Short mmCIF file of C-alpha atoms in Angstrom, two decimals:
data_model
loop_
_atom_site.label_atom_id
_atom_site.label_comp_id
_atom_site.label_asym_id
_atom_site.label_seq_id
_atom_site.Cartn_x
_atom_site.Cartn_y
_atom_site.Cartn_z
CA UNK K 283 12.88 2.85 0.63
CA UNK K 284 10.00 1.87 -1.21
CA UNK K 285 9.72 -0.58 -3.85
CA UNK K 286 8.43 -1.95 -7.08
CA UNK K 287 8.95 -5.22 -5.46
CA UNK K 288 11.26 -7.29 -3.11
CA UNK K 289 13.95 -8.28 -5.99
CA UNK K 290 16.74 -6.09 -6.64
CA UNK K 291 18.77 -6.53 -9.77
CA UNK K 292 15.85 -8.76 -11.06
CA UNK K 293 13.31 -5.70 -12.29
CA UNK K 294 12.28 -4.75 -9.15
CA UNK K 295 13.36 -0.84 -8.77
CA UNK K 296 12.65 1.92 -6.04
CA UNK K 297 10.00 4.03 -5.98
CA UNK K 298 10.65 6.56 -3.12
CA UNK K 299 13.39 7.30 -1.08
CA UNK K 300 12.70 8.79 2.66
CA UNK K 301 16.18 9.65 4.44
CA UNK K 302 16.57 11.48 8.65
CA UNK K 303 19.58 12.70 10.04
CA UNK K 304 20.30 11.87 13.61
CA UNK K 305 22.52 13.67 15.64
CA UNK K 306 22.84 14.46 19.31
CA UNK K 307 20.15 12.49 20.17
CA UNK K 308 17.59 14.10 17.50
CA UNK K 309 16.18 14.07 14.70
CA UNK K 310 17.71 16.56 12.22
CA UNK K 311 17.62 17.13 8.53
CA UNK K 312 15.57 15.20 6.27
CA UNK K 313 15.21 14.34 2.44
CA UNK K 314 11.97 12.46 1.01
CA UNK K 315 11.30 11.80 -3.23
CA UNK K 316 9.29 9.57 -5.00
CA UNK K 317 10.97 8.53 -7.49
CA UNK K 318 10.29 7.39 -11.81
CA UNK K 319 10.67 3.57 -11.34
CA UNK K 320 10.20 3.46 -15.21
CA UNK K 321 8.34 0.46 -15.09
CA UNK K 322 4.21 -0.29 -13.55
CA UNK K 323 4.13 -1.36 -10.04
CA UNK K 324 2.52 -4.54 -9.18
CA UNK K 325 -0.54 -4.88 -7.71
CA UNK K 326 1.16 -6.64 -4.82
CA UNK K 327 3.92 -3.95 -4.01
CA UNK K 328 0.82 -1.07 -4.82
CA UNK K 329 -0.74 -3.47 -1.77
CA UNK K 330 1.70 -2.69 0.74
CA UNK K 331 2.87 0.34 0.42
CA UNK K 332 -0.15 2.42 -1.45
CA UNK K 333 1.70 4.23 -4.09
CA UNK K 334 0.19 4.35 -7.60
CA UNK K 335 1.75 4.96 -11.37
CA UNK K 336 -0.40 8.02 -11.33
CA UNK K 337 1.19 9.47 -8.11
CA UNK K 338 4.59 9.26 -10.05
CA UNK K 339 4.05 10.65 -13.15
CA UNK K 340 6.51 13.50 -12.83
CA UNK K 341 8.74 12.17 -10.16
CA UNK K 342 12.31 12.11 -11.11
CA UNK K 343 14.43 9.32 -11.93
CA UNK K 344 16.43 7.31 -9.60
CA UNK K 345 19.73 8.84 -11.17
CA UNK K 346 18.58 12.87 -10.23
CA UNK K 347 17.91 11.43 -6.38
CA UNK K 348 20.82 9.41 -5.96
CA UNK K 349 23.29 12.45 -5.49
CA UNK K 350 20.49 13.58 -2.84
CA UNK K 351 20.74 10.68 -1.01
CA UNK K 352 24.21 10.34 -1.42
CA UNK K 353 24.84 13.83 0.44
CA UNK K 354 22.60 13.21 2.86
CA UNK K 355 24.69 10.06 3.79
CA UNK K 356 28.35 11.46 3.55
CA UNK K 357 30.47 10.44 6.79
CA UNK K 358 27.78 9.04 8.56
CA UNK K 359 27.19 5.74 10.24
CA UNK K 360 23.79 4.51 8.12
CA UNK K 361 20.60 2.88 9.47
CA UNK K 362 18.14 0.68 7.88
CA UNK K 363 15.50 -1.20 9.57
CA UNK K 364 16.87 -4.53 7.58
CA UNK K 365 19.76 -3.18 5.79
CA UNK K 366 20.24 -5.99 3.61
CA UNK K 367 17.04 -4.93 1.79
CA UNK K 368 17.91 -1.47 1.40
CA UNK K 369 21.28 -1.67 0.74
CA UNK K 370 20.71 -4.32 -2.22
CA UNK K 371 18.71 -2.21 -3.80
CA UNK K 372 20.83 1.20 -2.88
CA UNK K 373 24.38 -0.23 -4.02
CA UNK K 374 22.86 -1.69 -7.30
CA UNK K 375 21.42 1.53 -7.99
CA UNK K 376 24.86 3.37 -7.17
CA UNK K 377 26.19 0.22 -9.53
CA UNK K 378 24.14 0.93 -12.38
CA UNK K 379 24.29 4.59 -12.26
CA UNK K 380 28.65 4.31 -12.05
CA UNK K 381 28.51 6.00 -8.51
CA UNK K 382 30.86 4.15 -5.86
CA UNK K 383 29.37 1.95 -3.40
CA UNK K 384 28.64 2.89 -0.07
CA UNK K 385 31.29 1.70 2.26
CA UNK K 386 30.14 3.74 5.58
CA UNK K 387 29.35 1.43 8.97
CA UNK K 388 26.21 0.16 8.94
CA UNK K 389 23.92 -0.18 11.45
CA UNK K 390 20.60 -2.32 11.05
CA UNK K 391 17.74 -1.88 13.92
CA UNK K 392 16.64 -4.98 13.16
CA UNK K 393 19.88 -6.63 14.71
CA UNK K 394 19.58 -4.35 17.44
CA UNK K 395 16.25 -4.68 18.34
CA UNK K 396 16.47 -8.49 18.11
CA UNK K 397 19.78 -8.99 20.23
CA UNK K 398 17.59 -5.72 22.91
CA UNK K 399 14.14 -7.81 22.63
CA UNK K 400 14.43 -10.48 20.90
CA UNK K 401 11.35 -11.88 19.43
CA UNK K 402 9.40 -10.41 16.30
CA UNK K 403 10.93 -7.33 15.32
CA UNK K 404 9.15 -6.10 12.57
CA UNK K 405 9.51 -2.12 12.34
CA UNK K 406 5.88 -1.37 13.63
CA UNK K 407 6.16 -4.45 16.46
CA UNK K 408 9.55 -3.31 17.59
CA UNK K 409 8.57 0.27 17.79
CA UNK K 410 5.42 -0.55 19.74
CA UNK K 411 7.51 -2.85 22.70
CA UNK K 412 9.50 -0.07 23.17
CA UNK K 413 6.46 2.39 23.19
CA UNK K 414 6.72 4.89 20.25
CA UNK K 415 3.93 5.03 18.16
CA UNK K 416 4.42 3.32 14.58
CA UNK K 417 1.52 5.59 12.85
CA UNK K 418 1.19 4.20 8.82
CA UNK K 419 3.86 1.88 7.79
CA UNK K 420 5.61 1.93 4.20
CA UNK K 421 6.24 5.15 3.08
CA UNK K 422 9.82 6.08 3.35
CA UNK K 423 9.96 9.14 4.99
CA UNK K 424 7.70 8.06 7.92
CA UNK K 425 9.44 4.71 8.11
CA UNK K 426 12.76 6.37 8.12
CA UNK K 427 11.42 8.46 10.94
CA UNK K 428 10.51 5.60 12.84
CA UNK K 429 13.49 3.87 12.26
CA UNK K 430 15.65 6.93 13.69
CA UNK K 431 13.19 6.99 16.95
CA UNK K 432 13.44 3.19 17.25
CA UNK K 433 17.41 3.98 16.65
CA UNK K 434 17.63 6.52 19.56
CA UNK K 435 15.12 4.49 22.02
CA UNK K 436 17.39 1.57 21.59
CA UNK K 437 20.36 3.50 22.04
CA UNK K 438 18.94 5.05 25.40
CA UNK K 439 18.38 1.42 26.64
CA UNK K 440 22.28 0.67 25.61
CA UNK K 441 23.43 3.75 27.32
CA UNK K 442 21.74 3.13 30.32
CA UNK K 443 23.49 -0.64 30.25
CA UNK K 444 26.77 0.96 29.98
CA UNK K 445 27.49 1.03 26.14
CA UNK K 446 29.60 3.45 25.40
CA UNK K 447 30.60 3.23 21.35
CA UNK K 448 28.52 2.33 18.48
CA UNK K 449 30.63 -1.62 18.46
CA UNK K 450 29.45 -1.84 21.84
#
């Protein structure tokens, strides 16, 4: 996701929504929106992640891409690359717009990466130590590309140590 700001449930709403399917070991099917936060971004968010009012004038509201995401998550296990950001801001959209929580496992690459290298583990930084290439950083789609690729390289590495189930 991308964001008006770091704060859900205090004004701060999302502005675009990048999602990958991963199965078999690949990359798959993927769905990408901005999205009508109905409210200016900040100059600080607008600093990080480069998105302007202007490019959303037209983009749909978070209600019409919610049911996107939502099928695009059905029976899988999700990934976030720090899932406590996402999620707050995912479940208190689901909240407000009376859809049901999520309540699929959750797995967050930022746990994984720290317990695999410990360290910083920033998406870009933990990407780079295990030698994919990061490319621009906060947009949704490309982030949520990287975090599947980080996903899968880490899961290689567990593999290879003997892991055999996602618990594991």
């Amino acid at each position: 996701l991308e964001t008006t700001g770091t704060r859900p449930g205090w004004g701060d709403e999302i502005l675009e929504i990048g999602a990958v399917q991963v199965g078999g070991f690949e990359l798959g099917c993927e769905f990408a929106t901005l999205v009508d936060p109905l409210r200016p971004i900040s100059p600080a968010a607008r600093a990080v992640h480069g998105i302007s009012d202007a490019e959303l004038a037209g983009a749909p509201p978070l209600g019409a891409a919610l049911p996107m995401l939502l099928a695009m998550a059905r029976d899988r296990v999700l990934v976030f690359h720090n899932a406590a950001f996402d999620l707050g801001f995912i479940q208190g959209a689901l909240a407000e717009s009376g859809h049901e929580p999520l309540d699929a496992p959750v797995l967050d690459t930022v746990v994984l990466a720290r317990r695999l290298l410990g360290g910083r583990v920033g998406l870009g930084t933990a990407a780079a130590r295990l030698g994919l290439a990061a490319g621009h950083l906060h947009r949704a789609l490309p982030d949520a590309r990287l975090t599947a690729q980080l996903l899968l390289r880490s899961l290689e590495l567990l593999v290879e140590a003997g892991a055999r189930r996602l618990y594991e």
